[in-house]
Each structure stands twice: as C-alpha cells, then as structure tokens.
PDB file of C-alpha atoms in Angstrom:
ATOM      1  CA  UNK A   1       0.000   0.000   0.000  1.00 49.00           C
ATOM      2  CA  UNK A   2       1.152   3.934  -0.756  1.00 59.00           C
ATOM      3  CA  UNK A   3       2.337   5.123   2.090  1.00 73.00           C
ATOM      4  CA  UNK A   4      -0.357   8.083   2.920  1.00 83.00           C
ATOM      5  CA  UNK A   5       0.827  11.376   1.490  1.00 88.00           C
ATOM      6  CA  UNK A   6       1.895  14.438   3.287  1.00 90.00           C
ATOM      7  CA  UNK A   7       0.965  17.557   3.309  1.00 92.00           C
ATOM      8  CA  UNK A   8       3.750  18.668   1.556  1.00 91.00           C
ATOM      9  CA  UNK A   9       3.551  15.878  -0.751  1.00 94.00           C
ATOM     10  CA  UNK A  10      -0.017  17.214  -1.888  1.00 97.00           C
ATOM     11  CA  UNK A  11       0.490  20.801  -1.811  1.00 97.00           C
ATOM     12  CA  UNK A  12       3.962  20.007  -3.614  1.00 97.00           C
ATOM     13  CA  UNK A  13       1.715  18.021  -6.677  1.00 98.00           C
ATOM     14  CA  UNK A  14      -0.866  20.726  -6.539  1.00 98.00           C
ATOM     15  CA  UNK A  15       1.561  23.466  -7.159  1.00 98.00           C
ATOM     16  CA  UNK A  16       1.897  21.969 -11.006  1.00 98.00           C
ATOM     17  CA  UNK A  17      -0.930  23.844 -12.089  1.00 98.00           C
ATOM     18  CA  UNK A  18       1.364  27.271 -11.080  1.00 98.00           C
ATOM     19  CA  UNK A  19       3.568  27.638 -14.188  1.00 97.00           C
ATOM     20  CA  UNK A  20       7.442  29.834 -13.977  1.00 93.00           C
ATOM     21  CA  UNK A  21       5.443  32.953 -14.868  1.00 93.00           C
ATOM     22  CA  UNK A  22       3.252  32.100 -11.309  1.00 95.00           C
ATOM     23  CA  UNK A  23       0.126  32.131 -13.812  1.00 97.00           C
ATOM     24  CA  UNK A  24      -2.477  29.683 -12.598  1.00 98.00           C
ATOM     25  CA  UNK A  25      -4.881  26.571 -14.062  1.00 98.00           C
ATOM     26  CA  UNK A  26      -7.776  27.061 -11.781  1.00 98.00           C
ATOM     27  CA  UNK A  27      -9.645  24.467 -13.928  1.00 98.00           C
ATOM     28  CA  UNK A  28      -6.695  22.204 -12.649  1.00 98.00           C
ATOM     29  CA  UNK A  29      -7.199  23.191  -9.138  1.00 98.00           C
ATOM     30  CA  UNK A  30     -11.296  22.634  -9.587  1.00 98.00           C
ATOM     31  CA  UNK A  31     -10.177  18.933 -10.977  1.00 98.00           C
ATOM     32  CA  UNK A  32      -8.098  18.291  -7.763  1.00 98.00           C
ATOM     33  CA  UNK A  33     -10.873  19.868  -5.233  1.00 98.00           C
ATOM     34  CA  UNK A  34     -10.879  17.158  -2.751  1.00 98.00           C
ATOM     35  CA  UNK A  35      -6.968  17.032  -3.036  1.00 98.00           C
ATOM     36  CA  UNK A  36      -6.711  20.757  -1.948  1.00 98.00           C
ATOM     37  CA  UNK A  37      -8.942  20.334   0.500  1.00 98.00           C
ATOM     38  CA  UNK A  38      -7.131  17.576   1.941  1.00 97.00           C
ATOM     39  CA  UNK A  39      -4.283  19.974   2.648  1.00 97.00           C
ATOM     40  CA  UNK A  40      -5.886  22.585   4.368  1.00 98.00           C
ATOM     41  CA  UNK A  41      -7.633  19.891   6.755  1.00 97.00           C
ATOM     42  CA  UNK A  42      -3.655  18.677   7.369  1.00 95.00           C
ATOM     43  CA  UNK A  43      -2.536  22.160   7.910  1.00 96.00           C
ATOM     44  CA  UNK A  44      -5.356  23.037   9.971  1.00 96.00           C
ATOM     45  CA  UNK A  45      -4.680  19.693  12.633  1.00 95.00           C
ATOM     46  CA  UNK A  46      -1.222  20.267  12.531  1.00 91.00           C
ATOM     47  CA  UNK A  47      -0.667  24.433  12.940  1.00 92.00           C
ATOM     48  CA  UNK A  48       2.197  26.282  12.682  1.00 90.00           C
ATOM     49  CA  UNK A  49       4.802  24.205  14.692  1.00 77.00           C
ATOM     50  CA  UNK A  50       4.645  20.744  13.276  1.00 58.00           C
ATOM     51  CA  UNK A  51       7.568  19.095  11.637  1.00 57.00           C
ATOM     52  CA  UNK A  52       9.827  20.166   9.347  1.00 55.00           C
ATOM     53  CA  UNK A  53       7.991  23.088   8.248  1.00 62.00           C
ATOM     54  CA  UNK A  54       9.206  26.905  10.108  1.00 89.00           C
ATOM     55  CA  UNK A  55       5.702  28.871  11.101  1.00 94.00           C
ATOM     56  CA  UNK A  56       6.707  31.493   8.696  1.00 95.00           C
ATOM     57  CA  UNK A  57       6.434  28.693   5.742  1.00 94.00           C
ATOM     58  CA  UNK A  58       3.178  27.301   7.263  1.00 95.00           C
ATOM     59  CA  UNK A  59       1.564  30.450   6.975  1.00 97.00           C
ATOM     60  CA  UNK A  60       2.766  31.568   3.723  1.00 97.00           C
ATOM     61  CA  UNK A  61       1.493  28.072   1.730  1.00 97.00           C
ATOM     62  CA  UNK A  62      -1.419  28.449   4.263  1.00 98.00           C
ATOM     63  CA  UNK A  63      -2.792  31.882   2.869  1.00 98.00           C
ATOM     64  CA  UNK A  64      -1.694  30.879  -0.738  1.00 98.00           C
ATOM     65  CA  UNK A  65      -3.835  27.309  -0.811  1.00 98.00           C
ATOM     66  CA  UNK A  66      -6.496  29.429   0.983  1.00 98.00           C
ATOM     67  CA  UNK A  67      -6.580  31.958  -1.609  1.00 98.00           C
ATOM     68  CA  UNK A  68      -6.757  29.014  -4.331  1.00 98.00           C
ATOM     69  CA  UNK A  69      -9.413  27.617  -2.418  1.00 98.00           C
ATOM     70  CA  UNK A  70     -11.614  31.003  -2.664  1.00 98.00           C
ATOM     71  CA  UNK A  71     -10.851  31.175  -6.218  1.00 98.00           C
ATOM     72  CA  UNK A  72     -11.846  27.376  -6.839  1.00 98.00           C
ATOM     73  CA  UNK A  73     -15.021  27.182  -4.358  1.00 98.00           C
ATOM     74  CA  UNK A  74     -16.504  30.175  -6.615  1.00 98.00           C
ATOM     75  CA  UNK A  75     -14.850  29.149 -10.096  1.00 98.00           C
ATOM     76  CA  UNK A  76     -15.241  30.573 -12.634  1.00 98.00           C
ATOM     77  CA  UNK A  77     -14.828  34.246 -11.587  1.00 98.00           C
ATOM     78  CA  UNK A  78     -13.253  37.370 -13.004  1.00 98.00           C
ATOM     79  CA  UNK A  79     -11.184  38.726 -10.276  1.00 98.00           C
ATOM     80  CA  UNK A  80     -10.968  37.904  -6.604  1.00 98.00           C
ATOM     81  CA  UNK A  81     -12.571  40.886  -5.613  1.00 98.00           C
ATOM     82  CA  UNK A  82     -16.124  39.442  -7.473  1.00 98.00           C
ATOM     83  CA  UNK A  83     -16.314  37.463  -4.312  1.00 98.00           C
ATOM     84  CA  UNK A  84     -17.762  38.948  -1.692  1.00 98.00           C
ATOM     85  CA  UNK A  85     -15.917  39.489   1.641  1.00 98.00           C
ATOM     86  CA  UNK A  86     -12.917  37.681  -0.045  1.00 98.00           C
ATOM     87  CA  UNK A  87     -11.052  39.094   2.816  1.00 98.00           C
ATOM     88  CA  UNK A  88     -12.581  39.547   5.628  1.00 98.00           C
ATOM     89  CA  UNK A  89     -14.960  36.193   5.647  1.00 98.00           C
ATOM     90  CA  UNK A  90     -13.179  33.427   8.238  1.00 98.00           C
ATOM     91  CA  UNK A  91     -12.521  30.864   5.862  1.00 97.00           C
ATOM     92  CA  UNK A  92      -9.114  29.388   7.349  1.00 98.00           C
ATOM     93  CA  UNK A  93      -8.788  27.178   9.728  1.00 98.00           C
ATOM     94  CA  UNK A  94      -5.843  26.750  12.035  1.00 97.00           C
ATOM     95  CA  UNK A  95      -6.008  24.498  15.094  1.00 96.00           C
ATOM     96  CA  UNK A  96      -9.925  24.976  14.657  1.00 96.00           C
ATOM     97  CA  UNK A  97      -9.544  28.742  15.220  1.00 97.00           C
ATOM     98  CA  UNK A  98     -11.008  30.519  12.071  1.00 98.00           C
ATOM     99  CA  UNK A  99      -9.473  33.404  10.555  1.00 98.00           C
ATOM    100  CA  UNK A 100     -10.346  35.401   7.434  1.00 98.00           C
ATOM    101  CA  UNK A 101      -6.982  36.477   4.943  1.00 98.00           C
ATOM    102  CA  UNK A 102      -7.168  39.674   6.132  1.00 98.00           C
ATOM    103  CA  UNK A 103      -6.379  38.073   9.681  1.00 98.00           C
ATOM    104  CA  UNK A 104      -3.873  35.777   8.379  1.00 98.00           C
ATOM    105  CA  UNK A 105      -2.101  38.260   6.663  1.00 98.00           C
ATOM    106  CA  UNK A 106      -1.769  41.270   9.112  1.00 98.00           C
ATOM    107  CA  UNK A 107      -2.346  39.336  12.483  1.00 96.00           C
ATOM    108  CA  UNK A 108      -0.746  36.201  12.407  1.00 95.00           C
ATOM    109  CA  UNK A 109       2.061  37.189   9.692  1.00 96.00           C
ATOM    110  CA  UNK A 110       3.169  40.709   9.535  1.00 97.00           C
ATOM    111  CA  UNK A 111       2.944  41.364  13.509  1.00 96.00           C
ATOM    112  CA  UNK A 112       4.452  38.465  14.434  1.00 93.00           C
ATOM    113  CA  UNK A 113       7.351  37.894  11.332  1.00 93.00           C
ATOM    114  CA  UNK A 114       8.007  41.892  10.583  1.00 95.00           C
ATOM    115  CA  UNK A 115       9.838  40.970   7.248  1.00 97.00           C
ATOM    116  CA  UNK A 116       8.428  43.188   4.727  1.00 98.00           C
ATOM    117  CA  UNK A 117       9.370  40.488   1.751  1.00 98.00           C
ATOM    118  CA  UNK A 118       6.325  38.199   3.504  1.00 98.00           C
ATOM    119  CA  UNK A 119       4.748  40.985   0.925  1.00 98.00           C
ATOM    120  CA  UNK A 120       6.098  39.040  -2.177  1.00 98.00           C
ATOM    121  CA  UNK A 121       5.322  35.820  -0.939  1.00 98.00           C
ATOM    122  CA  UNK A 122       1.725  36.448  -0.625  1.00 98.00           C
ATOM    123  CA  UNK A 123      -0.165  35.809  -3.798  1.00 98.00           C
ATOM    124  CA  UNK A 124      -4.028  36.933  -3.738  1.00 97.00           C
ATOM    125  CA  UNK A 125      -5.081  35.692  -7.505  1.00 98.00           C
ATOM    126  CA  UNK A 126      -4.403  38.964  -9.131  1.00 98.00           C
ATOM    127  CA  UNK A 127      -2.360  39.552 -12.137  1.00 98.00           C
ATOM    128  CA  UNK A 128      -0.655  42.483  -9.971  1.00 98.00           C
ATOM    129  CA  UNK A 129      -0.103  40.330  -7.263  1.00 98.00           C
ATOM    130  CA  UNK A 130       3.422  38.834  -6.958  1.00 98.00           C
ATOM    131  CA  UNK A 131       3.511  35.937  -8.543  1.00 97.00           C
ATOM    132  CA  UNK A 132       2.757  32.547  -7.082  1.00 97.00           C
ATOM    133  CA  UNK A 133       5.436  30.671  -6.310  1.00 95.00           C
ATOM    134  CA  UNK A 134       5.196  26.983  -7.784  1.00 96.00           C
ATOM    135  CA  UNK A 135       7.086  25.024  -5.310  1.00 95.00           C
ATOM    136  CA  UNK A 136       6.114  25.047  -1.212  1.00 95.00           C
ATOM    137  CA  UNK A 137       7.962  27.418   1.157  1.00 95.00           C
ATOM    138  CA  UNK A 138      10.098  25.372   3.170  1.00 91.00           C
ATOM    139  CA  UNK A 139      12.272  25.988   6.368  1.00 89.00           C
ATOM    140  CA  UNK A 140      12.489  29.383   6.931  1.00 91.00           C
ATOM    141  CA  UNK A 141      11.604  30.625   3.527  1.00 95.00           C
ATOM    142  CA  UNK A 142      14.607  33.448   3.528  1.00 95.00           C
ATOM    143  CA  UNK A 143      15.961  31.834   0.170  1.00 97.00           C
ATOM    144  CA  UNK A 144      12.944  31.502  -1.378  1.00 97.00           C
ATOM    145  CA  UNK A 145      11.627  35.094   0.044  1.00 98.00           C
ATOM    146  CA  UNK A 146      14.530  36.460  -1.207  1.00 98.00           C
ATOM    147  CA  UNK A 147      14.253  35.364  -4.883  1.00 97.00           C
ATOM    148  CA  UNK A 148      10.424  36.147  -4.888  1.00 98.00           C
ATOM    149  CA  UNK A 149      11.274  39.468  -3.692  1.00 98.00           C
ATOM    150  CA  UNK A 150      14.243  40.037  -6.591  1.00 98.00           C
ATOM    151  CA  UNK A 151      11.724  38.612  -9.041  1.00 97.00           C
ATOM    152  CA  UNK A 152       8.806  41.112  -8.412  1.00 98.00           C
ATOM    153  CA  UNK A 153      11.443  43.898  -7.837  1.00 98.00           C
ATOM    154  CA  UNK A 154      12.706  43.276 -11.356  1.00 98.00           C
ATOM    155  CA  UNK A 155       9.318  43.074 -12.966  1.00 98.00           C
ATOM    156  CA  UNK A 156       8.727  46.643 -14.849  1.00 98.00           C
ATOM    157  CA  UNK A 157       5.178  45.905 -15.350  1.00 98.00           C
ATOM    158  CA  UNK A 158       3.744  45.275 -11.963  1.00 98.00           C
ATOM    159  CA  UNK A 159       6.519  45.827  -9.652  1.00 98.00           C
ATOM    160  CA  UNK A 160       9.461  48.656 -10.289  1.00 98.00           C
ATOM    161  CA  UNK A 161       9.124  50.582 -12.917  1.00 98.00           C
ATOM    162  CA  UNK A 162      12.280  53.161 -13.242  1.00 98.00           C
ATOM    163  CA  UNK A 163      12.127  56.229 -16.025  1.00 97.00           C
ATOM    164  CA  UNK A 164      14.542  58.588 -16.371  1.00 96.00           C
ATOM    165  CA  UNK A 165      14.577  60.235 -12.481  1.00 97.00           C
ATOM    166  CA  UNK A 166      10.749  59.005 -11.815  1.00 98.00           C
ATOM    167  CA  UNK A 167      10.396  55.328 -10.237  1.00 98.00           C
ATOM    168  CA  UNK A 168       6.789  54.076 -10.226  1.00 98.00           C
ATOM    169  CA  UNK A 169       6.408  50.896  -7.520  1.00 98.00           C
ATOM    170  CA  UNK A 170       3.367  48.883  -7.034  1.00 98.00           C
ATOM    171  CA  UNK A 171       0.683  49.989  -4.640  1.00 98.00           C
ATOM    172  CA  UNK A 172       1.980  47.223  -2.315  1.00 98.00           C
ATOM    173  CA  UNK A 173       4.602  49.898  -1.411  1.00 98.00           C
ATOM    174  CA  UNK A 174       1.957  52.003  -0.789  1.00 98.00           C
ATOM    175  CA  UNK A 175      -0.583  50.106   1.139  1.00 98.00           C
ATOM    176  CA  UNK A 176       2.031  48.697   3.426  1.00 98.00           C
ATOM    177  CA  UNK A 177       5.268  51.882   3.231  1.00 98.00           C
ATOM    178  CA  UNK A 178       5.019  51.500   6.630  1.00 98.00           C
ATOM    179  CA  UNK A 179       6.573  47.502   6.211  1.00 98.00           C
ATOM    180  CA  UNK A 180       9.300  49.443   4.482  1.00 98.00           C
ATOM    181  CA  UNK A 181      10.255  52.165   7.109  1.00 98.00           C
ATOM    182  CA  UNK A 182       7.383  54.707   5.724  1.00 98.00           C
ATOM    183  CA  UNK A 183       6.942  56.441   2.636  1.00 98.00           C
ATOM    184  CA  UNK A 184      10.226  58.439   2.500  1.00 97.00           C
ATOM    185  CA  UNK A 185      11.811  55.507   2.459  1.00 97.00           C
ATOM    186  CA  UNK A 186      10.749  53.260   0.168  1.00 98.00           C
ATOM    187  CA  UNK A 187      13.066  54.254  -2.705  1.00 98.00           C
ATOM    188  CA  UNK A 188      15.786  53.555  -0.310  1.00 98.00           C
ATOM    189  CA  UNK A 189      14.476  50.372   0.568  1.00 98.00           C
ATOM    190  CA  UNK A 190      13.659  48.961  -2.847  1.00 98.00           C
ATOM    191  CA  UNK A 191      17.152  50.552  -4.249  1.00 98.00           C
ATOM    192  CA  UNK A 192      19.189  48.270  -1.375  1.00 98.00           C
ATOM    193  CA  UNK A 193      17.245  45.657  -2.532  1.00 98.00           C
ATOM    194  CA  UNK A 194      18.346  46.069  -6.350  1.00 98.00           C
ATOM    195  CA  UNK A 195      21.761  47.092  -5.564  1.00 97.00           C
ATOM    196  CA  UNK A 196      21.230  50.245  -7.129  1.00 97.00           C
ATOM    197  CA  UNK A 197      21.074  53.710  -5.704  1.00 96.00           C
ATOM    198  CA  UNK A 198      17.602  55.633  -5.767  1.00 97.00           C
ATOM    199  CA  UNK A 199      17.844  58.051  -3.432  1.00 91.00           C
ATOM    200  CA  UNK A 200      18.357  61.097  -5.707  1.00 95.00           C
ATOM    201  CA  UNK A 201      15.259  59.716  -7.508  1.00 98.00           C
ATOM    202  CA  UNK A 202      11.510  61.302  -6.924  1.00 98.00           C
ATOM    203  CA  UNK A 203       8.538  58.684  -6.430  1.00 98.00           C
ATOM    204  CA  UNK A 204       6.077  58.714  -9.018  1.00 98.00           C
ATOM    205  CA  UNK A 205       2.722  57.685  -8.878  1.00 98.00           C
ATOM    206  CA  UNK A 206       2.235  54.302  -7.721  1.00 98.00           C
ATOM    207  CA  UNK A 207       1.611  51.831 -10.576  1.00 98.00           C
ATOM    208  CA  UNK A 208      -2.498  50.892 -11.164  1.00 98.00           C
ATOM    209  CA  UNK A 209      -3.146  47.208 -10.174  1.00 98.00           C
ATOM    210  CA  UNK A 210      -4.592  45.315 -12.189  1.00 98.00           C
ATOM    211  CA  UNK A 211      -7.108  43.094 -10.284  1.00 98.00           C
ATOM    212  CA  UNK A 212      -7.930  40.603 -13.281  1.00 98.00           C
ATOM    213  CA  UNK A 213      -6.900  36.852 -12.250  1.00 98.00           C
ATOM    214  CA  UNK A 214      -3.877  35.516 -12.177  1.00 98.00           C
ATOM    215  CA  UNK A 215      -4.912  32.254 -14.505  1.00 98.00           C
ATOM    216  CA  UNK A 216      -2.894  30.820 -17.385  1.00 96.00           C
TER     217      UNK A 216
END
C-alpha cells in the first residue's frame, strides 16, 4: 500500500498547475478539489509548529492554498474581488480557530514575522499580485523570500518601474510603506534591494493594479 501522502507531498503536486510565470490553471485546481482540500484539513490539525515546516512557511502556503481555495469554491470568476468578503470572511482554519486572509495576513504574519518580503510571498489571484510561487515554502523561507522578492522587484510591469529620475512601484509599497520604514523611504528600501542607488530619484505615482486573475 502507498504510504499516505503528506501535506507537503499534496500541496507540492498541486503546485503543477502554477507555471514559472506564477500564472495559474484554476480548472486544474477545480479537478483536484478534494486534493486541496485535503491539505488545508492537514494544515489546519497540525498548525504552525509541526515538523519540518518553520511557522513562517506554514503560513505563507497556508494563505496561498487558501486563496486558491476562494478562487476554486466560486470558479469561474473574473477577479478575486467578485467574491464577496474575499477578505474579511473566516474561511481558514488553524487548530480549529477561524481566521479570514485579512487576519492571516496582518495578524498572524506581519505582527508576528516583521519581514516586509512576507509581501512578495503572498499571492491573492491577481495579475498584480506577486507571482505565485510553484514550489512550497520550506524551512524558513529566507531563500525563497529572497528570490520572490528580486523577481517582483525586477518586474517593470507590476513591480518597479524606473524612467529617467521618476520610479513608479506597485501599490503594495503604498498600502504597506510603513513595512518598508514609511513612505520616504521606500526608494531607499527597494534601491538596497536592487543594488542600485535611488535616493536622488523622486517617487512617481504608484503603478495601477490590475485586479484581473492571475490564470494561465
């Protein structure tokens, strides 16, 4: 007999319907349903401080599969924000406590982590989201944070967008500057990150986002 699956195992499968560009087959996710929801009952009994997996990397794939779950439960849908309460209704579970996104995101993750590139690990099923990442965050998810971070960072379209002396950043920098050490010092922040100086550049307007899912 198969010896029963993990969680990771599942979420690990799963994550093949996530191609390199982080777009998504939802209609993959639909087909695997019961699989999906397997995983959430898993990380649900087993929280944040089971096994091999850090809390900051049972959060992040927590939020992530949740978000797939929203999308799938109310598939097929234009954007995530055609669902009402998306946010703020307590759809995840966690040691039978229930806790909308919203919760998960500010309450559980950026209080208790305070590492403003949880922002870029975070995918909410918009094409202006950073991307999803297609494998599970393991240990302590620095490496992987750290390339997810470069990745969005280098993305003109959604992410930085530098012309001439005016840099344009997604409104993540601007719904969450504070993450970043505030607004006047974002450039700063974002310019350490590139390894390139932007401190004798002027913000710009913080680029639209584009709330149309994120599917393939």
């Amino acid at each position: 007999e198969d010896a029963k699956k993990t969680k990771e195992d599942i979420w690990h499968e799963l994550l093949e319907f996530v191609d390199v560009e982080g777009k998504v087959d939802y209609e993959g996710f639909v087909g695997r349903k019961s699989d999906l929801a397997e995983y959430l009952k898993l990380m649900d009994e087993e929280g944040p401080q089971s096994g091999e997996l850090y809390p900051l990397s049972y959060y992040l794939n927590l939020y992530n599969a949740s978000t797939i779950m929203l999308i799938v439960e109310n598939y097929p849908v234009s954007s995530i924000k055609d669902i009402p309460d998306a946010w703020t209704k307590k759809t995840v579970k966690i040691k039978g406590q229930n806790y909308s996104l919203n919760e998960l995101e500010n309450d559980l993750i950026r209080k208790q982590f305070k590492n403003p590139k949880v922002h870029f690990g975070l995918n909410c099923a918009a094409k202006s989201c950073p991307k999803l990442f297609n494998k599970p965050f393991v240990g302590d998810a620095e490496d992987q944070l750290a390339k997810m971070t470069q990745a969005f960072l280098s993305n003109a379209k959604y992410g930085v967008l530098i012309e001439g002396e005016t840099v344009n950043l997604s409104k993540i920098f601007e719904w969450y500057a504070e993450d970043f050490g505030g607004k006047e010092n974002l450039l700063k922040w974002v310019g350490s990150e590139l390894k390139i100086d932007l401190e004798n550049k002027k913000l710009g307007p913080f680029i639209k986002y584009d709330w149309s899912l994120n599917k393939i």
